[in-house]
């Protein structure tokens, strides 16, 4: 009888272990298959970044370079560019939202870095930007060489731009905001001497307000990648295939020209 109970306990323990293993297996589920099952791609994009991802309050539509790239990825995976849902991310929330399963991928002005590669997987590079400075016209700051210890620079939490400028200019004061529109509002309110992030984003801001201009040459390389949860090699491959197809067909150049106003140089 004792032996009998022992066997039952052993069997129960086995069931628990096996179901735990199965749960782990599900967690590592194939992202591409679940997107296909759902028949919809859920993409994290910026809602406040003109040229890349900007929500038009009158229509509710989000528009920009990243949006068009995401639609083309949906078309490649699901055969229809409208089978995509956009969720707002900021530089700070994009990785947590991805790793909490709230989105399938991030297409949001995100630089591929070694540090980020520890948390997410990236597609091939799909856009080349570089960090620069936005100032009020007439500002004594004409480039990175004019940014000194004590200069007040504004940026967004979670952006590479913060770390980069601190490395370039020891002693610089960086005020970090939740997103770039808040940082731009702070610049307009005179809370800082310059705003720093990728040139492509700054050109969008300068287009929103002609009193501001991008100055100096870019002082970093910011290659953008599409971020996905780690371990989804099928999905990464599908995204890279989509990007390659876009480049080969000329569609990529058309999207680039539509938003950036010129042909890509690479
Ligand atoms: N590309 C830089 C980054 O990934 C700056 C732009 C952004 O914050 O999204 O951090």
Short mmCIF file of N, CA and C and ligand atoms in Angstrom, two decimals, residues 46 49 66 90-92 94 108-113 116 122 129-131 155-162 164 180 196-198 201 220-224, ligand 1:
data_model
loop_
_atom_site.label_atom_id
_atom_site.label_comp_id
_atom_site.label_asym_id
_atom_site.label_seq_id
_atom_site.Cartn_x
_atom_site.Cartn_y
_atom_site.Cartn_z
N UNK A 46 6.18 54.75 -32.91
CA UNK A 46 6.05 56.06 -32.27
C UNK A 46 4.75 56.72 -32.78
N UNK A 49 6.33 61.21 -33.59
CA UNK A 49 7.57 61.49 -34.31
C UNK A 49 7.29 61.71 -35.79
N UNK A 66 8.34 54.54 -40.64
CA UNK A 66 8.24 53.27 -39.90
C UNK A 66 6.88 52.60 -40.13
N UNK A 90 7.22 54.41 -26.65
CA UNK A 90 8.21 55.48 -26.57
C UNK A 90 9.58 54.81 -26.49
N UNK A 91 10.62 55.62 -26.49
CA UNK A 91 11.97 55.02 -26.43
C UNK A 91 12.12 54.19 -25.16
N UNK A 92 11.43 54.61 -24.10
CA UNK A 92 11.55 53.92 -22.82
C UNK A 92 10.68 52.67 -22.73
N UNK A 94 9.44 50.71 -25.31
CA UNK A 94 9.38 49.76 -26.43
C UNK A 94 9.89 48.36 -26.08
N UNK A 108 10.39 51.49 -34.59
CA UNK A 108 10.25 52.80 -33.94
C UNK A 108 11.61 53.48 -33.74
N UNK A 109 12.24 53.88 -34.82
CA UNK A 109 13.49 54.66 -34.79
C UNK A 109 14.50 54.06 -33.81
N UNK A 110 14.57 52.74 -33.77
CA UNK A 110 15.37 52.08 -32.73
C UNK A 110 16.74 51.65 -33.26
N UNK A 111 17.77 52.19 -32.64
CA UNK A 111 19.14 51.86 -33.04
C UNK A 111 19.52 50.46 -32.56
N UNK A 112 20.20 49.73 -33.43
CA UNK A 112 20.76 48.43 -33.05
C UNK A 112 22.02 48.69 -32.22
N UNK A 113 22.03 48.24 -30.97
CA UNK A 113 23.24 48.38 -30.15
C UNK A 113 23.56 47.03 -29.50
N UNK A 116 21.41 46.47 -26.37
CA UNK A 116 20.02 46.08 -26.66
C UNK A 116 19.94 44.66 -27.20
N UNK A 122 17.36 41.67 -33.42
CA UNK A 122 17.11 42.71 -34.42
C UNK A 122 17.11 42.14 -35.83
N UNK A 129 20.61 56.56 -39.51
CA UNK A 129 20.50 57.93 -38.99
C UNK A 129 21.80 58.25 -38.25
N UNK A 130 21.89 59.46 -37.73
CA UNK A 130 23.04 59.86 -36.93
C UNK A 130 22.58 60.93 -35.96
N UNK A 131 23.17 60.96 -34.78
CA UNK A 131 22.70 61.91 -33.77
C UNK A 131 23.13 63.33 -34.10
N UNK A 155 16.43 65.57 -24.11
CA UNK A 155 16.26 64.36 -24.93
C UNK A 155 15.16 63.48 -24.33
N UNK A 156 15.09 62.24 -24.81
CA UNK A 156 14.03 61.33 -24.34
C UNK A 156 14.63 60.20 -23.50
N UNK A 157 13.91 59.81 -22.46
CA UNK A 157 14.33 58.66 -21.65
C UNK A 157 14.43 57.43 -22.54
N UNK A 158 15.43 56.61 -22.29
CA UNK A 158 15.56 55.35 -23.03
C UNK A 158 16.22 55.48 -24.39
N UNK A 159 16.64 56.69 -24.75
CA UNK A 159 17.27 56.88 -26.06
C UNK A 159 18.79 56.73 -25.95
N UNK A 160 19.39 56.23 -27.02
CA UNK A 160 20.86 56.15 -27.09
C UNK A 160 21.45 57.56 -27.00
N UNK A 161 20.67 58.55 -27.44
CA UNK A 161 21.14 59.94 -27.53
C UNK A 161 21.66 60.46 -26.19
N UNK A 162 21.05 60.01 -25.08
CA UNK A 162 21.42 60.50 -23.75
C UNK A 162 22.84 60.03 -23.41
N UNK A 164 25.08 58.82 -25.46
CA UNK A 164 26.06 59.31 -26.45
C UNK A 164 26.56 60.71 -26.13
N UNK A 180 9.59 62.62 -27.23
CA UNK A 180 10.24 63.74 -27.92
C UNK A 180 9.35 64.97 -28.02
N UNK A 196 18.68 66.98 -28.41
CA UNK A 196 19.50 66.04 -29.17
C UNK A 196 18.82 64.69 -29.33
N UNK A 197 18.83 64.22 -30.58
CA UNK A 197 18.45 62.85 -30.94
C UNK A 197 18.88 62.63 -32.39
N UNK A 198 18.32 61.64 -33.07
CA UNK A 198 18.73 61.37 -34.45
C UNK A 198 18.34 62.53 -35.37
N UNK A 201 14.87 62.53 -36.96
CA UNK A 201 13.77 62.93 -36.07
C UNK A 201 13.78 64.46 -35.91
N UNK A 220 27.16 60.62 -34.40
CA UNK A 220 27.15 59.17 -34.12
C UNK A 220 26.53 58.44 -35.32
N UNK A 221 26.65 57.12 -35.33
CA UNK A 221 25.93 56.31 -36.31
C UNK A 221 24.78 55.63 -35.58
N UNK A 222 23.59 55.74 -36.14
CA UNK A 222 22.39 55.14 -35.52
C UNK A 222 21.71 54.25 -36.56
N UNK A 223 22.18 53.03 -36.73
CA UNK A 223 21.52 52.12 -37.67
C UNK A 223 20.23 51.55 -37.06
N UNK A 224 19.10 51.78 -37.71
CA UNK A 224 17.82 51.31 -37.16
C UNK A 224 17.57 49.85 -37.50
N1 LIG B 1 17.74 55.90 -32.43
C1 LIG B 1 17.94 56.32 -31.09
C2 LIG B 1 17.52 55.22 -30.12
O1 LIG B 1 17.18 54.16 -30.54
C3 LIG B 1 17.23 57.60 -30.76
C4 LIG B 1 15.81 57.67 -31.24
C5 LIG B 1 14.82 57.09 -30.26
O2 LIG B 1 14.91 57.41 -29.07
O3 LIG B 1 13.95 56.34 -30.69
O4 LIG B 1 17.58 55.36 -28.93
#
